[in-house]
Protein backbone atom coordinates (compact mmCIF):
# COMPACT_ATOMS: atom_id res chain seq x y z
CA MET A 1 10.19 20.52 -17.74
CA THR A 2 11.72 19.71 -20.73
CA ALA A 3 10.10 19.77 -24.42
CA ALA A 4 9.42 15.72 -24.26
CA GLU A 5 8.65 15.31 -21.14
CA VAL A 6 5.36 18.16 -21.79
CA THR A 7 4.85 15.72 -25.12
CA SER A 8 5.08 12.12 -22.61
CA PRO A 9 2.31 9.71 -23.00
CA LYS A 10 1.74 10.60 -19.28
CA ALA A 11 1.93 14.18 -19.61
CA ILE A 12 -0.61 13.54 -22.35
CA ALA A 13 -3.14 11.75 -21.10
CA LEU A 14 -2.81 13.25 -17.52
CA GLN A 15 -4.06 16.93 -19.45
CA ALA A 16 -6.34 14.94 -21.26
CA LEU A 17 -7.92 14.59 -17.57
CA ASP A 18 -7.17 18.02 -16.81
CA ARG A 19 -9.32 18.94 -19.97
CA ALA A 20 -11.89 16.33 -19.37
CA ARG A 21 -12.61 18.27 -15.89
CA LEU A 22 -13.05 21.12 -17.12
CA LEU A 23 -16.03 19.99 -19.49
CA THR A 24 -17.32 17.70 -17.67
CA GLU A 25 -17.87 19.07 -14.47
CA PRO A 26 -20.44 22.00 -14.57
CA SER A 27 -22.81 19.87 -16.48
CA LEU A 28 -21.83 17.42 -13.71
CA ARG A 29 -22.57 20.37 -10.95
CA GLU A 30 -25.45 21.36 -12.58
CA ALA A 31 -26.74 18.29 -12.45
CA VAL A 32 -26.54 17.12 -8.98
CA ASP A 33 -28.06 20.80 -8.13
CA THR A 34 -31.20 19.59 -9.34
CA LEU A 35 -31.03 16.94 -6.31
CA PRO A 36 -33.10 17.39 -3.27
CA GLY A 37 -30.87 19.18 -0.63
CA SER A 38 -30.22 16.56 1.48
CA ILE A 39 -28.72 14.05 -0.89
CA ARG A 40 -27.71 16.54 -3.09
CA HIS A 41 -24.95 17.15 0.59
CA LEU A 42 -23.69 13.67 0.69
CA VAL A 43 -23.09 13.39 -3.19
CA GLY A 44 -21.35 16.95 -3.81
CA TYR A 45 -19.15 15.31 -0.67
CA GLN A 46 -18.77 12.01 -2.47
CA PHE A 47 -17.57 13.96 -5.48
CA GLY A 48 -14.73 16.42 -2.67
CA TRP A 49 -16.76 19.83 -3.79
CA TRP A 50 -17.34 20.33 0.42
CA ASN A 51 -17.00 19.04 3.74
CA ALA A 52 -19.37 16.76 6.21
CA THR A 53 -20.91 19.99 7.41
CA GLY A 54 -21.38 21.62 3.88
CA ARG A 55 -18.47 23.86 3.32
CA THR A 56 -16.79 24.61 0.31
CA GLU A 57 -13.23 22.75 0.32
CA ARG A 58 -11.59 20.89 -2.86
CA VAL A 59 -10.02 18.10 -1.96
CA ALA A 60 -7.75 15.26 -4.42
CA ALA A 61 -11.30 14.20 -6.36
CA GLY A 62 -11.05 10.93 -8.35
CA LYS A 63 -8.88 11.08 -12.03
CA ALA A 64 -11.59 11.31 -13.84
CA LEU A 65 -10.66 8.64 -16.59
CA ARG A 66 -14.20 7.18 -17.97
CA PRO A 67 -15.46 10.90 -18.37
CA THR A 68 -12.53 11.88 -20.26
CA MET A 69 -13.27 8.14 -22.17
CA VAL A 70 -16.25 8.86 -22.45
CA LEU A 71 -15.36 12.61 -24.73
CA LEU A 72 -12.12 11.62 -26.03
CA ALA A 73 -14.38 8.47 -28.13
CA ALA A 74 -16.07 11.27 -29.54
CA GLU A 75 -13.32 13.27 -30.86
CA ALA A 76 -12.04 9.54 -31.88
CA ALA A 77 -15.14 8.96 -33.79
CA GLY A 78 -15.04 12.13 -35.37
CA ALA A 79 -16.86 14.75 -33.47
CA ASP A 80 -16.55 17.91 -30.67
CA ALA A 81 -16.21 16.48 -27.83
CA THR A 82 -18.51 18.83 -26.40
CA ALA A 83 -21.63 16.02 -28.23
CA ALA A 84 -20.47 13.53 -25.39
CA ILE A 85 -20.57 15.88 -21.87
CA PRO A 86 -24.07 13.98 -21.03
CA ALA A 87 -22.44 10.91 -21.80
CA ALA A 88 -19.63 11.65 -20.14
CA VAL A 89 -20.99 13.53 -16.97
CA ALA A 90 -23.86 9.98 -17.04
CA VAL A 91 -21.11 7.29 -17.00
CA GLU A 92 -18.94 9.78 -14.27
CA LEU A 93 -22.45 9.97 -11.73
CA VAL A 94 -22.59 5.75 -12.17
CA HIS A 95 -19.27 4.98 -11.35
CA ASN A 96 -19.46 6.78 -8.03
CA PHE A 97 -22.71 5.13 -7.59
CA SER A 98 -20.68 2.31 -7.54
CA LEU A 99 -17.72 3.64 -5.30
CA VAL A 100 -20.47 4.83 -2.73
CA HIS A 101 -22.29 1.54 -2.55
CA ASP A 102 -18.79 -0.23 -2.68
CA ASP A 103 -17.91 1.21 0.66
CA VAL A 104 -20.62 -0.40 2.09
CA MET A 105 -20.28 -2.94 1.30
CA ASP A 106 -16.33 -3.42 1.49
CA GLY A 107 -16.58 -1.64 5.56
CA ASP A 108 -13.96 0.36 3.58
CA ALA A 109 -13.37 3.93 5.96
CA MET A 110 -10.95 6.07 3.27
CA ARG A 111 -11.37 7.04 -0.34
CA ARG A 112 -9.20 9.62 -2.04
CA HIS A 113 -7.45 10.15 1.45
CA ARG A 114 -10.81 11.59 3.43
CA PRO A 115 -13.64 9.75 5.86
CA THR A 116 -16.06 7.14 2.15
CA VAL A 117 -19.74 8.78 2.67
CA TRP A 118 -21.52 5.93 5.13
CA LYS A 119 -18.55 6.36 7.15
CA VAL A 120 -19.30 10.36 7.61
CA PHE A 121 -23.28 10.01 6.94
CA GLY A 122 -24.23 6.19 7.94
CA ILE A 123 -24.89 3.45 5.58
CA GLY A 124 -28.00 4.58 4.85
CA SER A 125 -27.80 7.99 3.40
CA ALA A 126 -24.43 6.68 1.72
CA ILE A 127 -27.12 4.02 -0.35
CA LEU A 128 -29.67 6.87 -0.58
CA ALA A 129 -27.07 8.80 -2.22
CA GLY A 130 -25.54 6.07 -4.77
CA ASP A 131 -29.04 5.36 -5.89
CA ALA A 132 -29.30 8.98 -6.06
CA MET A 133 -26.35 9.29 -8.68
CA LEU A 134 -27.38 6.36 -10.08
CA ASN A 135 -31.26 7.53 -10.83
CA LEU A 136 -29.70 11.25 -12.19
CA ALA A 137 -27.25 9.12 -14.34
CA HIS A 138 -30.72 8.61 -16.99
CA GLU A 139 -32.10 11.67 -16.46
CA VAL A 140 -29.30 13.55 -17.70
CA LEU A 141 -29.13 11.08 -20.71
CA ALA A 142 -33.28 11.74 -21.14
CA ASP A 143 -32.66 15.72 -21.14
CA SER A 144 -29.28 15.53 -23.09
CA GLY A 145 -31.85 15.81 -26.23
CA HIS A 146 -29.48 13.50 -28.18
CA ARG A 147 -31.18 11.59 -31.10
CA HIS A 148 -29.14 9.02 -29.28
CA ALA A 149 -30.18 9.81 -25.75
CA THR A 150 -32.68 6.56 -25.55
CA GLU A 151 -29.75 4.23 -27.22
CA GLY A 152 -27.15 5.27 -24.60
CA SER A 153 -29.89 4.83 -21.91
CA ARG A 154 -29.55 1.37 -22.10
CA MET A 155 -26.55 0.41 -22.87
CA LEU A 156 -25.93 2.24 -20.10
CA SER A 157 -28.38 0.37 -17.84
CA ALA A 158 -27.14 -2.77 -19.78
CA ALA A 159 -23.58 -1.78 -18.21
CA VAL A 160 -24.35 -1.36 -15.09
CA THR A 161 -26.72 -5.19 -14.43
CA GLU A 162 -23.48 -6.37 -15.98
CA LEU A 163 -21.45 -4.12 -12.87
CA LEU A 164 -23.85 -5.37 -10.24
CA GLU A 165 -23.34 -8.73 -11.18
CA GLY A 166 -19.36 -8.47 -11.15
CA GLN A 167 -20.24 -6.97 -7.23
CA CYS A 168 -22.53 -9.76 -6.56
CA ASP A 169 -20.09 -12.44 -7.69
CA ASP A 170 -17.67 -10.45 -6.07
CA LEU A 171 -19.54 -10.40 -2.46
CA ALA A 172 -19.66 -14.32 -3.14
CA PHE A 173 -15.83 -15.26 -3.08
CA GLU A 174 -15.98 -13.48 0.14
CA GLN A 175 -18.12 -16.88 1.88
CA ARG A 176 -15.99 -19.19 -0.56
CA ASP A 177 -12.57 -20.97 -0.71
CA ASP A 178 -12.96 -22.95 -4.11
CA VAL A 179 -13.13 -19.56 -6.54
CA GLN A 180 -11.34 -19.78 -9.27
CA LEU A 181 -9.30 -17.73 -11.51
CA ALA A 182 -11.02 -18.00 -14.03
CA GLU A 183 -14.35 -17.05 -12.14
CA CYS A 184 -12.16 -14.10 -10.86
CA LEU A 185 -12.19 -12.87 -14.49
CA ARG A 186 -15.08 -12.50 -15.49
CA MET A 187 -16.30 -10.39 -12.15
CA ALA A 188 -13.26 -8.38 -12.83
CA ARG A 189 -14.43 -7.99 -16.79
CA ARG A 190 -18.14 -7.31 -15.41
CA LYS A 191 -17.19 -5.07 -12.46
CA THR A 192 -14.53 -2.95 -14.14
CA GLY A 193 -14.13 -3.78 -17.40
CA ALA A 194 -18.17 -3.09 -18.15
CA LEU A 195 -18.35 0.12 -17.48
CA LEU A 196 -15.54 1.19 -19.02
CA GLU A 197 -16.66 -0.31 -22.34
CA CYS A 198 -19.71 1.45 -21.65
CA GLY A 199 -18.40 4.59 -21.49
CA THR A 200 -15.83 4.04 -25.50
CA GLY A 201 -19.36 3.01 -26.91
CA LEU A 202 -21.32 5.93 -25.01
CA GLY A 203 -18.57 8.28 -26.68
CA ALA A 204 -19.02 7.41 -29.66
CA LEU A 205 -22.17 6.63 -29.85
CA PHE A 206 -23.17 10.93 -29.09
CA GLY A 207 -20.20 10.87 -31.39
CA ASP A 208 -22.33 9.97 -34.14
CA GLY A 209 -19.51 7.12 -34.69
CA SER A 210 -20.50 4.50 -37.59
CA ALA A 211 -21.12 0.93 -35.67
CA ILE A 212 -17.88 -0.19 -36.63
CA GLN A 213 -16.44 2.82 -34.68
CA ILE A 214 -18.57 2.32 -31.62
CA GLU A 215 -17.57 -1.84 -31.50
CA ARG A 216 -14.41 -1.37 -31.85
CA LEU A 217 -13.91 1.55 -29.02
CA ARG A 218 -15.75 -0.24 -26.74
CA SER A 219 -13.43 -2.77 -27.38
CA PHE A 220 -11.15 -0.93 -26.67
CA GLY A 221 -12.63 0.02 -23.65
CA GLY A 222 -12.86 -2.98 -21.90
CA GLU A 223 -10.13 -4.55 -22.16
CA LEU A 224 -8.47 -1.67 -20.99
CA GLY A 225 -11.02 -1.44 -18.05
CA LEU A 226 -9.79 -5.61 -17.05
CA ALA A 227 -6.24 -3.88 -17.56
CA PHE A 228 -7.08 -1.43 -14.99
CA GLN A 229 -8.26 -3.75 -12.70
CA PHE A 230 -5.21 -6.14 -12.66
CA VAL A 231 -2.98 -2.72 -11.85
CA ASP A 232 -5.79 -1.42 -9.15
CA ASP A 233 -5.88 -4.96 -8.01
CA VAL A 234 -1.63 -4.92 -7.55
CA LEU A 235 -2.37 -1.15 -5.40
CA GLY A 236 -4.72 -2.95 -3.63
CA ILE A 237 -1.82 -4.44 -1.77
CA TRP A 238 1.79 -3.22 -2.21
CA GLY A 239 0.22 0.34 -3.49
CA HIS A 240 1.40 3.18 -1.13
CA GLU A 241 -1.52 5.07 0.75
CA SER A 242 -0.17 8.49 -1.05
CA ARG A 243 -0.97 7.12 -4.33
CA THR A 244 -3.65 5.36 -3.51
CA GLY A 245 -5.27 7.05 -0.86
CA LYS A 246 -6.27 3.19 0.96
CA PRO A 247 -3.74 2.04 3.82
CA VAL A 248 -0.75 0.11 2.03
CA HIS A 249 -2.22 -3.92 2.50
CA SER A 250 -5.49 -3.01 3.16
CA ASP A 251 -6.90 -5.96 0.06
CA LEU A 252 -5.14 -8.72 2.65
CA ARG A 253 -6.29 -7.80 5.43
CA SER A 254 -9.91 -7.58 4.26
CA ARG A 255 -8.52 -11.07 2.83
CA LYS A 256 -9.98 -9.93 -0.95
CA LYS A 257 -9.78 -12.34 -3.34
CA SER A 258 -8.34 -10.26 -5.95
CA LEU A 259 -6.50 -11.43 -8.75
CA PRO A 260 -3.33 -11.64 -7.67
CA VAL A 261 -4.99 -13.90 -4.56
CA VAL A 262 -6.85 -15.91 -6.42
CA ALA A 263 -4.15 -16.80 -9.48
CA VAL A 264 -1.88 -17.63 -5.89
CA LEU A 265 -4.20 -19.78 -4.47
CA SER A 266 -5.72 -21.72 -7.36
CA SER A 267 -1.46 -23.11 -8.15
CA GLY A 268 -1.40 -25.54 -6.18
CA SER A 269 1.43 -24.54 -4.51
CA PRO A 270 2.77 -24.74 -0.90
CA ALA A 271 3.06 -21.06 -1.36
CA GLY A 272 -1.08 -21.10 -2.26
CA ARG A 273 -1.50 -23.69 0.52
CA LYS A 274 0.00 -21.25 2.89
CA LEU A 275 -2.08 -18.44 1.73
CA ALA A 276 -4.70 -20.38 2.23
CA GLN A 277 -4.26 -20.99 5.43
CA ALA A 278 -4.42 -17.87 6.03
CA TYR A 279 -7.40 -16.90 4.45
CA GLN A 280 -9.05 -19.70 6.02
CA ASP A 281 -7.61 -18.44 9.48
CA GLY A 282 -10.42 -15.94 10.96
CA ARG A 283 -8.51 -14.01 13.64
CA LYS A 284 -7.34 -10.68 12.60
CA LEU A 285 -4.38 -10.34 10.67
CA THR A 286 -1.31 -8.12 12.30
CA ASP A 287 0.65 -5.31 10.33
CA GLU A 288 2.97 -8.30 10.30
CA ASP A 289 1.32 -10.97 8.93
CA VAL A 290 -0.54 -8.78 6.20
CA ALA A 291 3.15 -8.13 5.01
CA MET A 292 4.26 -11.74 5.00
CA LEU A 293 1.04 -12.54 3.26
CA ALA A 294 2.34 -9.57 0.67
CA ASP A 295 5.82 -11.32 0.14
CA LEU A 296 4.25 -14.95 -0.54
CA ILE A 297 2.00 -13.39 -3.10
CA ASP A 298 5.12 -11.59 -4.40
CA SER A 299 7.70 -14.13 -4.52
CA ALA A 300 5.21 -16.65 -5.75
CA GLY A 301 4.70 -14.11 -8.86
CA GLY A 302 1.66 -13.17 -8.58
CA ARG A 303 1.89 -9.74 -8.80
CA ASP A 304 4.56 -9.79 -11.70
CA TRP A 305 1.24 -12.40 -13.47
CA CYS A 306 -0.93 -9.64 -13.28
CA LEU A 307 1.45 -6.92 -14.69
CA THR A 308 1.88 -9.35 -16.96
CA GLN A 309 -1.62 -9.76 -17.97
CA ALA A 310 -2.59 -6.02 -18.10
CA SER A 311 -0.14 -5.49 -20.92
CA ALA A 312 -1.21 -8.18 -22.33
CA LEU A 313 -4.77 -6.68 -22.56
CA LEU A 314 -3.21 -2.81 -23.58
CA GLU A 315 -2.12 -4.64 -26.76
CA ARG A 316 -5.42 -5.89 -27.69
CA ALA A 317 -6.76 -2.20 -26.13
CA MET A 318 -4.34 -0.74 -28.64
CA ALA A 319 -5.78 -3.55 -31.38
CA SER A 320 -9.18 -2.17 -31.59
CA LEU A 321 -8.36 1.40 -30.64
CA HIS A 322 -5.95 1.41 -33.94
CA ALA A 323 -8.48 -0.38 -36.26
CA ALA A 324 -11.35 2.41 -34.93
CA ALA A 325 -10.01 5.93 -36.41
CA PRO A 326 -7.71 7.16 -37.93
CA ALA A 327 -4.40 7.68 -35.61
CA ALA A 328 -4.08 11.83 -35.41
CA ARG A 329 -7.39 11.08 -33.74
CA LEU A 330 -6.18 8.55 -30.78
CA GLU A 331 -2.89 10.51 -29.57
CA GLU A 332 -4.60 11.08 -26.14
CA LEU A 333 -6.53 8.04 -25.79
CA ARG A 334 -3.23 5.91 -26.19
CA ALA A 335 -1.74 7.81 -23.93
CA LEU A 336 -4.58 7.49 -21.24
CA ALA A 337 -4.52 4.02 -22.29
CA SER A 338 -0.88 3.15 -21.38
CA PHE A 339 -1.34 5.43 -18.33
CA VAL A 340 -3.77 3.63 -17.02
CA ALA A 341 -2.12 -0.17 -17.26
CA ASP A 342 1.00 1.63 -15.98
CA ARG A 343 -0.22 2.69 -12.67
CA ASP A 344 2.33 0.21 -10.65
CA ARG A 345 5.41 1.61 -12.16
């Protein structure tokens, strides 16, 4: 690997993600070990620490994006990353709570290249595992002894409320044929942006940042979170299974009203009308059907529009970031933001 490759934004971002995993996983495991045995087993499976029978294994885990952003935000505020480890663990627990419940609600059988919790252990057990992670997140903050623990718990609760509202809207969209783009944007900002905004805010809070630093880092996280969702929705249609852990065209197979889909549906164009007919038709979509719909959305501009929006959001996120702290503290956050918004390329 050349010196340029080592210092590329992607390399810096990947190194930051690896560092955050090393810092947070011991505390995350310690927290999960406090759970009752049966629930601990389910949660450990979700994190990829062991298989369905409890045998230790190491499978591809999540990117650890959210805990990484928490720790980097604490450093941006001028603190050592270790000051925000409880906040990072809490955010990662909430994120996985939402993933487990999302998989149940969406009926997704695969995540991270392996069967989802509900698919292995049943819907009821998966719901309980998610509930346990949400409760544990607040326990981790309360037990941290940090002087901002109470304020942090309130911040996290507010983010969870927004996340749930976004998820509720997302489910409601499945039953509607008149979803507007502005509604879809609000849903995405709540469902995805809220927790990333909270994560950078919590990092700055536990890093004893000033009120203005907390505000600007929260803004950075929120804008980046929405950019993340735009790219995620692109990957949900055109992403390869080797990268996403889900079958190609998975969002179209389930007729999910994601951002590129709603952009075309609400365009008033012939492509939008054709897409609407396919979404309203109750028959099961074949491989040929979903491939045709993906091409239709692409040719109608849905994919390019999403990537353009993600780029604009990244610019706004960067502006907030640069106003939050000296540039010397921001290299990893800048690299991570670029990596998040560039996953489709």
